[in-house]
XYZ file of C-alpha atoms in Angstrom:
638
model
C -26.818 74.460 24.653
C -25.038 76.365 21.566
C -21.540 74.887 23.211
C -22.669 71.041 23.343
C -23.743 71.070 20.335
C -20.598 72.557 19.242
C -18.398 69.922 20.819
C -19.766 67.326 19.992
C -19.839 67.984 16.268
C -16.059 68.912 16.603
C -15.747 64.962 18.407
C -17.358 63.440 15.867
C -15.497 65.060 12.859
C -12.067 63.770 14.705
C -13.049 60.507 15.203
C -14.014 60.279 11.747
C -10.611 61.977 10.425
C -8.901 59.455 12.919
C -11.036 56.808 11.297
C -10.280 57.636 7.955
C -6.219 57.958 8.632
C -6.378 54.671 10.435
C -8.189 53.165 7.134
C -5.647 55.245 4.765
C -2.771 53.323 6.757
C -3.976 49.984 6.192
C -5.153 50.075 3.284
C -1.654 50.933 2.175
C 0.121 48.729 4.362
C -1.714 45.943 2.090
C -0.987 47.441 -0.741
C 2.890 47.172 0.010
C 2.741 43.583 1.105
C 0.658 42.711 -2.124
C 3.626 44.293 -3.909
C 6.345 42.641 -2.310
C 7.250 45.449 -0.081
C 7.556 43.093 2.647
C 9.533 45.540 5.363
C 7.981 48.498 4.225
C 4.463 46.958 4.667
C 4.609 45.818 8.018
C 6.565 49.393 9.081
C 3.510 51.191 7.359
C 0.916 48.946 9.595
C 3.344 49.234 13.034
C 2.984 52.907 12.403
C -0.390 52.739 11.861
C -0.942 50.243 14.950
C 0.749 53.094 16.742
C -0.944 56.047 16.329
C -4.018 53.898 17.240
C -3.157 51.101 19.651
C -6.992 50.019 20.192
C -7.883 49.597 16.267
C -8.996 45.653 16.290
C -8.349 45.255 12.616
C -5.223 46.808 12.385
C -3.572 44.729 15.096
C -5.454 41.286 13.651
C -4.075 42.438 10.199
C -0.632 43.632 11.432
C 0.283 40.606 13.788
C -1.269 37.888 10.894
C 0.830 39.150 8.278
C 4.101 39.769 10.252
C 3.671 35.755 11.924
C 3.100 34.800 7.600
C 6.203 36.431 6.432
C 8.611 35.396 9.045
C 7.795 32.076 9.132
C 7.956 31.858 5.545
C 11.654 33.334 5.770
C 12.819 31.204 8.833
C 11.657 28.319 6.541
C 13.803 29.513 3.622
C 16.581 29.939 5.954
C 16.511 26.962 8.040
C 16.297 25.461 4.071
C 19.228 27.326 3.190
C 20.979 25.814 6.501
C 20.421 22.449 5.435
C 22.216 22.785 2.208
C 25.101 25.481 3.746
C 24.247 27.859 2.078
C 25.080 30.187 5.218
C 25.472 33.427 3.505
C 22.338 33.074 2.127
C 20.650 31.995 5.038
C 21.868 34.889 7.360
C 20.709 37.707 4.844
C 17.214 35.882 5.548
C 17.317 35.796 9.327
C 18.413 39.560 8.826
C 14.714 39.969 7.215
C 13.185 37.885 9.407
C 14.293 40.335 12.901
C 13.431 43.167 10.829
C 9.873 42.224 10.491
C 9.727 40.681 13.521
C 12.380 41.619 16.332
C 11.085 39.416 19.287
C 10.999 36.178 17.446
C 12.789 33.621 19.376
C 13.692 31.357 16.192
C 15.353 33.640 14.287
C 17.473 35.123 17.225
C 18.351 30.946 17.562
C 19.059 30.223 13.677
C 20.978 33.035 13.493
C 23.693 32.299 17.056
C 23.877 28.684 15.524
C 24.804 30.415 12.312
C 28.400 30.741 13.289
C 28.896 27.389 14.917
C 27.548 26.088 11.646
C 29.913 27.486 9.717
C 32.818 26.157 12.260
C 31.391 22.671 11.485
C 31.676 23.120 7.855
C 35.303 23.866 8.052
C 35.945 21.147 10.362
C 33.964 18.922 7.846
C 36.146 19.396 4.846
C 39.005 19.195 6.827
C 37.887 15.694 8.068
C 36.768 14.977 4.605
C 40.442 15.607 2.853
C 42.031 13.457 5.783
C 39.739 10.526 4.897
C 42.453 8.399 3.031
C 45.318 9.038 5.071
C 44.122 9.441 8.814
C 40.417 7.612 8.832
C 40.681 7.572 12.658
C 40.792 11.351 13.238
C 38.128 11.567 10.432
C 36.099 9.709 12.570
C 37.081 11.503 15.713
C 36.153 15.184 13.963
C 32.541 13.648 12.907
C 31.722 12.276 16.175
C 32.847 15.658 17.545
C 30.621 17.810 15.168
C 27.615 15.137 15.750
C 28.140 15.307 19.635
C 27.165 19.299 18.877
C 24.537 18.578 16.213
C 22.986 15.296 16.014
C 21.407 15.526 13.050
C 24.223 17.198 10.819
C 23.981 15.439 7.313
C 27.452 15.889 6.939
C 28.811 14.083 9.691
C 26.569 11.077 9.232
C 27.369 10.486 6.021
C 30.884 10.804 6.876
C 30.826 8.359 9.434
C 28.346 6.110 7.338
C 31.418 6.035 4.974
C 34.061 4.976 7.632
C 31.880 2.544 8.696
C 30.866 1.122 5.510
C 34.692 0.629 4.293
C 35.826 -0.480 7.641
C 32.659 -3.316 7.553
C 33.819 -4.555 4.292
C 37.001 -5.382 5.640
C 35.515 -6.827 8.578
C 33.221 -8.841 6.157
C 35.503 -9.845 4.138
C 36.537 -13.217 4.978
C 40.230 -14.400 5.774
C 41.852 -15.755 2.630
C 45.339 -17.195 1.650
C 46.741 -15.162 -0.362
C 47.036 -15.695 -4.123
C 50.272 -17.627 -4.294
C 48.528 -20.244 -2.440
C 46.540 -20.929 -5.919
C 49.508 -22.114 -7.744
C 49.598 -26.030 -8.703
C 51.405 -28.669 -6.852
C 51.832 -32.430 -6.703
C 51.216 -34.681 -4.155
C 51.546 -38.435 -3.743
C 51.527 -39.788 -0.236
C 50.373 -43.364 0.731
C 49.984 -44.384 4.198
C 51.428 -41.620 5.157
C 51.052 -39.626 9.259
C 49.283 -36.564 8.796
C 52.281 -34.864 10.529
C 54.425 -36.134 7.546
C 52.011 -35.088 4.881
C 51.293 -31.969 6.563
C 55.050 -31.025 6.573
C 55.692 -31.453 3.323
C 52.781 -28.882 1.964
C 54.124 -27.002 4.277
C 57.816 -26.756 2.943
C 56.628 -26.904 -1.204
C 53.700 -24.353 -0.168
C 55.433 -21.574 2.444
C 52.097 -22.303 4.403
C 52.176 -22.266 8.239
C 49.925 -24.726 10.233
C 48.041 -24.602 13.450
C 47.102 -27.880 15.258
C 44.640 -27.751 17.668
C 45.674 -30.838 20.911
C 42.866 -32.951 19.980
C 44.178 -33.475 16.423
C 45.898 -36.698 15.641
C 48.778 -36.132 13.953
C 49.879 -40.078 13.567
C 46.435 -40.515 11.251
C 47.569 -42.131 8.518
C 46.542 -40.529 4.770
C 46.519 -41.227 1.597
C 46.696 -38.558 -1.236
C 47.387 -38.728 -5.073
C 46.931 -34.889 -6.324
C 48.839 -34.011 -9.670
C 49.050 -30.472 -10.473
C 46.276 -29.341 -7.908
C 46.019 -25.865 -6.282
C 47.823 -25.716 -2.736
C 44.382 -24.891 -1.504
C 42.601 -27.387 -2.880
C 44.711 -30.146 -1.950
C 45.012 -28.702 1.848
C 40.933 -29.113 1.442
C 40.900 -32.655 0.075
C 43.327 -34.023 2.651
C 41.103 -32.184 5.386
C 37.708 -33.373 3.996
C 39.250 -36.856 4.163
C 40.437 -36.430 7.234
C 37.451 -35.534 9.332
C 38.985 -32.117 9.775
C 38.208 -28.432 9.383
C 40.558 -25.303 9.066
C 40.654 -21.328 9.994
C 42.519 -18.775 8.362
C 44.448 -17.294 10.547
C 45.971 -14.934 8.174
C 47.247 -14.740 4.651
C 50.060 -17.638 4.983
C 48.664 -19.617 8.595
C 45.969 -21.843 8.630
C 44.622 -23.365 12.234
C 43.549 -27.420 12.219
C 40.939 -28.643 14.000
C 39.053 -31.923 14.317
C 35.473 -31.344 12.448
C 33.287 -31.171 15.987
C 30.303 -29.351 16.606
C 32.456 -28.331 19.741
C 35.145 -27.535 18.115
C 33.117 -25.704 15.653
C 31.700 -23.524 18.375
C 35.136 -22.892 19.027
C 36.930 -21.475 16.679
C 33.845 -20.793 13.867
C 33.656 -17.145 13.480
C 30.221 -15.809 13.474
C 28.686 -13.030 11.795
C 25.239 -10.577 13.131
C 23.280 -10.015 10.255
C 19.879 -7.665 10.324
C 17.117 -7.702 7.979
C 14.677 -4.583 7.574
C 11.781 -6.723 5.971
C 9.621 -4.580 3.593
C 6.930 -6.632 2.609
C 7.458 -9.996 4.730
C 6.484 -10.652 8.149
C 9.351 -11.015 10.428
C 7.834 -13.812 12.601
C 6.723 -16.247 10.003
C 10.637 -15.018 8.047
C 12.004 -16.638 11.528
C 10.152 -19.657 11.322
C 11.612 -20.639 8.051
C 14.899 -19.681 9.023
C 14.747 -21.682 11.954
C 13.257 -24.381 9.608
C 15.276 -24.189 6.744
C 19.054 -23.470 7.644
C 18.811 -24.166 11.179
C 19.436 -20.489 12.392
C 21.186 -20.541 15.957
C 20.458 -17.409 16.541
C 17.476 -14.791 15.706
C 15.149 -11.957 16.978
C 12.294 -10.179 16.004
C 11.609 -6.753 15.985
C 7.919 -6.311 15.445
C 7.800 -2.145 15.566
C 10.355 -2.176 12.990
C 9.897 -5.813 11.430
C 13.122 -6.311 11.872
C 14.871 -9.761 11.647
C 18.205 -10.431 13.344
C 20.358 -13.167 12.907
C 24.085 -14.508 14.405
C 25.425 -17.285 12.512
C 28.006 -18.175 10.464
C 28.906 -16.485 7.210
C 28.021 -18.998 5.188
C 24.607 -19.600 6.997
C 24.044 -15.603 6.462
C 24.677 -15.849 2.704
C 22.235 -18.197 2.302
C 19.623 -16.739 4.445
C 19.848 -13.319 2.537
C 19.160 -15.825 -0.708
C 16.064 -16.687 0.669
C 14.902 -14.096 2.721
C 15.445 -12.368 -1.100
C 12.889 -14.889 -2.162
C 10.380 -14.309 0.546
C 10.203 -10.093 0.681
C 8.525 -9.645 -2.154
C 5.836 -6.871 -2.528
C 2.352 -8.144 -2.887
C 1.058 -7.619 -6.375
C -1.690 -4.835 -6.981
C -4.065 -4.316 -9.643
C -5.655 -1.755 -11.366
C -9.293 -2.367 -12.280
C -10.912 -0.411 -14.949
C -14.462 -0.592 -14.353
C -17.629 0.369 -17.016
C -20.582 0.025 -15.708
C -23.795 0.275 -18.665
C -27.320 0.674 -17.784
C -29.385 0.861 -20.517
C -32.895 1.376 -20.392
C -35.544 2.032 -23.222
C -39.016 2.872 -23.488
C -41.680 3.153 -25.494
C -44.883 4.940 -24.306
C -48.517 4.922 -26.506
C -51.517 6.399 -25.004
C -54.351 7.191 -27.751
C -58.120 7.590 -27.390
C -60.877 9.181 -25.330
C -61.519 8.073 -22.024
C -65.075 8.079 -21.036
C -66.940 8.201 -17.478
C -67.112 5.318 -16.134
C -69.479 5.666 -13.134
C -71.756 8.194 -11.554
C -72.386 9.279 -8.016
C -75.428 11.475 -6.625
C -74.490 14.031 -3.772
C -76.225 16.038 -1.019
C -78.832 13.288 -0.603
C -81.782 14.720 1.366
C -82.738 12.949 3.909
C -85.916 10.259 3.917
C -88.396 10.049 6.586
C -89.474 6.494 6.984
C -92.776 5.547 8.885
C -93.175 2.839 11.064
C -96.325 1.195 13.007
C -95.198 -0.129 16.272
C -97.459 -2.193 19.332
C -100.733 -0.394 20.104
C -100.862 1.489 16.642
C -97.993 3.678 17.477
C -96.909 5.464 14.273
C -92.989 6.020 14.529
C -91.207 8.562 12.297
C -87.188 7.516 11.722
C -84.411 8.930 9.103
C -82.260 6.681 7.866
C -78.087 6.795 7.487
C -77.369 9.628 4.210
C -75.804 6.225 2.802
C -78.701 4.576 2.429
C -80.325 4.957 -1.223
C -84.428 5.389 -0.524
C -87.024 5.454 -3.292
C -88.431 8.494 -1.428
C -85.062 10.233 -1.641
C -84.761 9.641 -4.953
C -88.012 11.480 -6.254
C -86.770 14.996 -5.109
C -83.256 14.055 -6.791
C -81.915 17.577 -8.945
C -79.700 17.979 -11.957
C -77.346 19.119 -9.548
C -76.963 16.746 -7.396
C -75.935 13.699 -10.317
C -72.079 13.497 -11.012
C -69.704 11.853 -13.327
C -66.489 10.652 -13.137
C -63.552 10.582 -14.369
C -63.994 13.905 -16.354
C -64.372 12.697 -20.376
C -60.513 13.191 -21.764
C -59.108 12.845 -25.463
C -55.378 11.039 -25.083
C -52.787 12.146 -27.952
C -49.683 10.940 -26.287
C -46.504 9.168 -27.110
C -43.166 8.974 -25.105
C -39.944 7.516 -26.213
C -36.849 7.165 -24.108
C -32.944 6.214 -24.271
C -31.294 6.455 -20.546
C -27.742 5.471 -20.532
C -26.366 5.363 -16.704
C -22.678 4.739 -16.874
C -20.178 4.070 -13.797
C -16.683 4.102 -14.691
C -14.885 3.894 -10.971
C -10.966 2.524 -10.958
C -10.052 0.539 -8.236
C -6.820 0.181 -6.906
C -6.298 -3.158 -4.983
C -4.228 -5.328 -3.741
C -3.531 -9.152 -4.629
C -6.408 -11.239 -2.859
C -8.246 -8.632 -0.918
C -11.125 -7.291 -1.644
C -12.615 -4.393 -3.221
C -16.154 -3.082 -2.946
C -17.856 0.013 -4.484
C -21.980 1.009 -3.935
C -23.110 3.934 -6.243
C -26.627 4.380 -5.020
C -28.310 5.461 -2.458
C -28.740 4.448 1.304
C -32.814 3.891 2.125
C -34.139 4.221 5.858
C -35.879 1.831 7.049
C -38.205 2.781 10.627
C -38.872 -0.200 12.628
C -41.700 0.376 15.756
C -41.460 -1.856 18.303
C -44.132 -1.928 21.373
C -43.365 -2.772 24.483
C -45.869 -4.748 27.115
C -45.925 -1.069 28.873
C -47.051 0.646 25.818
C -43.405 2.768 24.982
C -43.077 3.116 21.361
C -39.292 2.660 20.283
C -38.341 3.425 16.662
C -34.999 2.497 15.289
C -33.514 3.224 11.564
C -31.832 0.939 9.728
C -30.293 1.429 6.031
C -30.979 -0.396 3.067
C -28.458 -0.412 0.165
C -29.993 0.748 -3.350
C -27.922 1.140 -6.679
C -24.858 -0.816 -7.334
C -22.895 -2.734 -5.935
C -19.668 -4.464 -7.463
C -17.604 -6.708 -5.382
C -14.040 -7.772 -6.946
C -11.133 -9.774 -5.659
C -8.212 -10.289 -8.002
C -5.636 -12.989 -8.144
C -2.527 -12.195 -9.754
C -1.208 -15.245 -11.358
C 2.220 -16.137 -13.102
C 2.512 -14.376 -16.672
C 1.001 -11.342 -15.727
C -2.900 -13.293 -15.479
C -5.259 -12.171 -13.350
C -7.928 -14.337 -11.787
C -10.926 -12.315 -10.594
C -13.898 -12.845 -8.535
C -16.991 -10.556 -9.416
C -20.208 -10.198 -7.661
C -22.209 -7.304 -9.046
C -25.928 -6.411 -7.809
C -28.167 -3.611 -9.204
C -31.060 -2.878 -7.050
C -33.875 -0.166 -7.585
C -37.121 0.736 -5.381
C -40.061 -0.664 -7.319
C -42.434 0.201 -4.961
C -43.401 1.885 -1.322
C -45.444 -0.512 0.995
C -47.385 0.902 4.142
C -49.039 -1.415 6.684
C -52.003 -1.358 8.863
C -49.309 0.266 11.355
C -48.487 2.545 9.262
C -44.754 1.680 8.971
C -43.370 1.796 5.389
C -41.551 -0.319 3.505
C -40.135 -0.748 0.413
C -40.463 -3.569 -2.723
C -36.751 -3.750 -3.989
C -36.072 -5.102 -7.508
C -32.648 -6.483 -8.380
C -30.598 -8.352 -10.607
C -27.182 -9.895 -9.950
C -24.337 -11.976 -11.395
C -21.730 -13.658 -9.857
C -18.738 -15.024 -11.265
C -14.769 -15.836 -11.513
C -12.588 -14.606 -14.693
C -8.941 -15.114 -15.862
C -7.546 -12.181 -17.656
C -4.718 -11.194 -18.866
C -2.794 -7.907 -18.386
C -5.258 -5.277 -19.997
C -8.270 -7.907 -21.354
C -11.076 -6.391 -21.316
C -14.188 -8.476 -20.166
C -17.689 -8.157 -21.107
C -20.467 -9.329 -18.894
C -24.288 -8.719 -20.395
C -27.334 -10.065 -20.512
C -29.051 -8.983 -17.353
C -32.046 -7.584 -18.787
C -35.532 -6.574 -17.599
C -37.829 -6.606 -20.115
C -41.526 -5.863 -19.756
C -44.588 -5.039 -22.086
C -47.775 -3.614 -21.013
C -50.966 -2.957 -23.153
C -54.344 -1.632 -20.860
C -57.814 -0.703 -22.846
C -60.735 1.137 -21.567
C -63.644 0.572 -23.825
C -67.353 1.267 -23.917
C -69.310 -1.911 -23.829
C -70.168 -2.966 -27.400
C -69.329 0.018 -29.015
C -65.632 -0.225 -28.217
C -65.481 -3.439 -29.465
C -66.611 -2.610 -33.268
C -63.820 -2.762 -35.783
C -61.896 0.817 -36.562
C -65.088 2.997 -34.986
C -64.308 1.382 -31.538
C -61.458 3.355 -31.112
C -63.574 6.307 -30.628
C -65.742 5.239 -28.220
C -61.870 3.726 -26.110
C -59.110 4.728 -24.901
C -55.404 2.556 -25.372
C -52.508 2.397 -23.650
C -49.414 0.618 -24.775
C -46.372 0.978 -22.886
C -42.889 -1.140 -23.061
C -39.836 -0.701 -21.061
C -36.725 -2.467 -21.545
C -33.308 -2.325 -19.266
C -29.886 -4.109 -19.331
C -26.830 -3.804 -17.656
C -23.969 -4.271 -18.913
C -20.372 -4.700 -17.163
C -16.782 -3.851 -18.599
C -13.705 -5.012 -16.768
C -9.814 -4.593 -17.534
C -7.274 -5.628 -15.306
C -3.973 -3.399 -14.879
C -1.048 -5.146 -13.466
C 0.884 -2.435 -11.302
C 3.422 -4.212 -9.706
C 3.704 -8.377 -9.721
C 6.274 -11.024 -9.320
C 8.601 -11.218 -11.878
C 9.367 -14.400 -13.578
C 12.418 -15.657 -10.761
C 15.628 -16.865 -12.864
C 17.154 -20.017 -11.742
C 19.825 -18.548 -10.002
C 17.291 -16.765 -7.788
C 15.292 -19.600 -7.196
C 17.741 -22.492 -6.824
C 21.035 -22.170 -4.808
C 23.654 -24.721 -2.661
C 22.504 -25.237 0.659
C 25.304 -26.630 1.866
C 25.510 -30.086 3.603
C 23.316 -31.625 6.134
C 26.382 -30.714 9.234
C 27.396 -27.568 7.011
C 24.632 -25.516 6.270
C 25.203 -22.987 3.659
C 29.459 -24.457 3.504
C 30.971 -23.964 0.711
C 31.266 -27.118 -1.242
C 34.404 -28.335 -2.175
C 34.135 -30.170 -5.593
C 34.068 -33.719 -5.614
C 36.977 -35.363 -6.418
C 37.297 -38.484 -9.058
C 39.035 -41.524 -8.224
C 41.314 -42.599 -11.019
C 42.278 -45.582 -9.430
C 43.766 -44.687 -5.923
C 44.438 -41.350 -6.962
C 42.251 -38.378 -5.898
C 41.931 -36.115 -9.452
C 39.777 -32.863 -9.077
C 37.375 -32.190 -12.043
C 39.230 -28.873 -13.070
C 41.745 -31.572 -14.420
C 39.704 -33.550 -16.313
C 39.220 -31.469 -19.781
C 38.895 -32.725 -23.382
C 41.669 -31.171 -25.673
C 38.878 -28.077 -26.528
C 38.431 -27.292 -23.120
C 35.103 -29.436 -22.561
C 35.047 -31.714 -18.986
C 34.331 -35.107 -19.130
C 33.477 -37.591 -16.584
C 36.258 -40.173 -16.451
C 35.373 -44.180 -15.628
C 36.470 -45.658 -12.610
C 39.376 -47.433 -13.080
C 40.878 -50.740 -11.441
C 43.441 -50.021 -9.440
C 46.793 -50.862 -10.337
C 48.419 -54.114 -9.756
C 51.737 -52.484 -8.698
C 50.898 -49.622 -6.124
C 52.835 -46.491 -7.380
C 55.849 -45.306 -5.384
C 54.895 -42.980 -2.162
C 57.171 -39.725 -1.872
C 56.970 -40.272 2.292
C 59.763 -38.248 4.207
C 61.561 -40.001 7.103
């Protein structure tokens, strides 16, 4: 028996050794990690999970902290990644498999380490042969993106190819600048081949005829000291005919046909991420306004796509710039005030006011029926008897209420204020209820006999209801409905269900304010005045001694509530500058065209407005002239 006992005393004091090791390396395992020991911390708790591999808060402990750390270094490292900082981010991924060996990420992060870096180089290498070789630029970012889609480097170096090689797809074909120097022209009657080959020889211009033009059209065309370009316009316009720049020093002529326009009219694709406008109703006044040939709608992205010609594109980005304009929002500053007072005045003695007798015994009444018959009965305890009332004790006589003496007055200031802000935007609404939501049981019986119950909530408190308007000038129109509502009262009927009396008081109205106004609305008061007396019969009624033989009680409450509001513009329209709201639209078979400026007639001469100028610079508007008697001489080549 001596042995047992023996070993199990020595298997206790182990387990308890073990126990307290176990604790010893824990407890300094935390302390390491709480000292930024990091590696040393989790090596103290993997030794410790060693020696005992079953120890349930050891491993929870250990494998918590060592999932914490590392992901908190593969996020610093993927971070330094992003920004190439690569020796930086492999001494993390170093820490990271030190603390944690098996983790798959890190092992990852740190093999795409060195293909990062090779994409770096190749990166700056593409980067330095931007301006001289943009097409193996290109090549070297599509070949790094191929590897890594999402390398910020590449795409912003392909962003930037394709940004300068769409401008000079944008760009439309002009003549080139010589083509702006003056010239004269005088031609009457003359073949548009004629007049055609003369620009051509004074200007250095090549033209293009398309086979439908006419080329024996005669013309007539007085320009003195006019731009080459404008004159080639002007004898076009006249002509029913349109051009294309084919490059700097060619122009191509072709009859003005919607046929022909389809043609040869270059058309652009154009797409508009809409951030505050809806795409579909964008469409419909596109379609509307500039007669858009071409569109689609993107409704996941509300995006708006449009093929058309340039000039239809400028002018739809004019008025799409109109239409996407972020809804206005206001800030509302609310105050709500309730103020309630009361004055409370209870003074006097209140006396009893009736008696009651109790533990009646009970009467024996005596009754003679048919044949002499004497019959003994008792009647109901609540029947009063003269016999009962002869063996009537001290005892049984009570008074009530219990005679009191009344020194009391109360006075009372409550102030309830509500001061919520609301954010909301322009014409929705905004509601806020500070209260409290009251059940209300409803039993319904059916012809079987089932009772059903159902609960239904009443709102109790406040309740504010706002929609704002934001006008021009930074006003703000806003509708307010406000309700306060209290319980008065509980109300139970014969069923037993309860209900409730509900007291409220609301206002409803619209304001105008400006930016930061502040608005007052009062006068919703509840004012009541009470005064009860309980007095003994004639003596209560004598002058100054009747106060001692009643009892007074003046009360007087008094509420109002009283509502501030001030609107905060956040964000509204700004006030739209003419040049925003008002643009060319072009012509009625050109929409959006550039609009070549009318020319005077002087005459029979066509004179462009440029040339009309007072001596300090101002234009004028000439009068119409007769024509001359004498037509002036043509300059027409054989």
């Amino acid at each position: 028996m001596q042995p047992t006992r023996h070993s199990i005393l020595t298997t206790a004091l182990l387990a308890l050794s073990l126990a307290g090791c176990a604790s010893t390396g824990l407890n300094e395992g935390r302390e390491l990690i709480a000292a930024g020991q990091t590696e040393a911390g989790i090596a103290r708790l993997r030794t410790s999970l060693a020696e005992e591999p079953d120890n349930i808060e050891i491993k929870a402990y250990y494998h918590t902290q060592r999932e914490r750390l590392t992901s908190n270094l593969l996020t610093q490292a993927q971070q330094d990644l992003d920004a190439s900082r690569f020796d930086a981010a492999e001494v993390t991924l170093r820490k990271a498999l030190v603390l944690h060996p098996e983790n798959p990420r890190a092992g990852m992060l740190l093999s795409n380490l060195v293909t990062a870096r090779q994409h770096e180089q190749t990166l700056q290498t593409a980067n330095q042969a931007l301006a001289s070789h943009p097409a193996e630029s290109e090549q070297a970012a599509r070949l790094i993106l191929a590897q890594a889609p999402g390398h910020a480097g590449a795409l912003a170096l392909l962003q930037q190819i394709q940004a300068a090689r769409t401008a000079d797809e944008l760009n439309p074909r002009e003549l080139g600048a010589a083509y702006r120097k003056p010239i004269t022209l005088e031609f009457r009657d003359a073949t548009l081949r004629n007049v055609f080959d003369m620009i051509a020889r004074q200007s250095g211009i090549n033209f293009i005829f398309d086979k439908d033009v006419r080329l024996d059209t005669k013309a007539t065309l007085f320009a003195r000291n006019t731009p080459i370009v404008d004159a080639v316009d002007m004898l076009l316009m006249t002509g029913q005919l349109s051009k294309k720049v084919v490059n700097a020093n060619t122009l191509l002529i072709y009859p003005d046909l919607p046929q022909k326009q389809k043609q040869y009219q270059e058309l652009l694709v154009k797409s508009f991420y809409l951030g505050n406008a809806d795409a579909k109703s964008t469409m419909a006044m596109l379609r509307t306004l500039i007669k858009a040939r071409d569109l689609y709608v993107d409704e996941r992205l509300n995006l708006l796509v449009m093929r058309d010609t340039p000039e239809a594109i400028r002018l739809a980005e004019k008025i799409i710039a109109v239409q996407d304009l972020a809804e206005p929002e206001v800030m509302l500053d609310v105050e709500v005030l309730e103020v309630k007072r009361g004055r409370l005045l209870d003074l006097g003695i209140q006396y009893p006011n009736q008696f009651s007798l109790l533990n009646l015994p009970p009467a024996t009444t005596s009754t003679i029926g048919q044949g002499g018959v004497v019959t003994n009965t008792t009647p109901p305890a609540s029947v009063l008897t003269v016999e009962s009332l002869k063996n009537i004790a001290a005892s049984q006589i009570a008074i009530s209420p219990v005679p009191t003496v009344n020194f009391r007055k109360d006075d009372s200031d409550v102030n309830i204020l509500a001061n919520p802000r609301i954010r909301v935007k322009n014409r929705e609404k905004a509601k806020i209820h500070i209260g409290d939501k009251v059940p209300v049981i409803t039993s319904n019986t059916t012809a079987t006999g089932v009772i059903s119950e159902s609960v239904s909530y009443l709102d109790v408190g406040l309740k504010l209801d706002v929609e704002p308007s934001v006008l021009m000038r930074d006003d703000v129109q806003i509708k307010v409905g406000l309700e306060v509502s209290n319980i008065v009262r509980e109300i139970r009927s014969n069923s037993g269900t309860l209900t409730y009396q509900i007291g409220t008081r609301n206002a409803s109205t619209t304001l105008r304010l400006k930016d930061g106004e502040t608005q007052v609305l009062a006068g919703l008061i509840s004012d009541e005045d009470r005064s009860t007396a309980s007095r003994i019969p004639g003596l209560g009624d004598l002058p100054l001694l009747g106060r001692l033989f009643s009892n007074q009680r003046d009360e007087r409450s008094k509420t109002e509530i009283v509502l501030l509001i001030t609107p905060r513009v956040l964000r509204s329209d700004a006030t739209r500058q003419p040049a925003l709201t008002e643009f060319r639209g072009g012509t009625e078979n050109a929409i959006g065209g550039g609009l070549v400026p009318a020319p005077f007639v002087v005459g029979t001469e066509l004179v462009l407005p440029s040339q009309l100028v007072q001596p300090d610079g101002i234009p004028v508007t000439p009068p119409l002239l007769p024509a001359p008697q004498t037509p002036p001489p043509t300059d027409t080549p054989d």
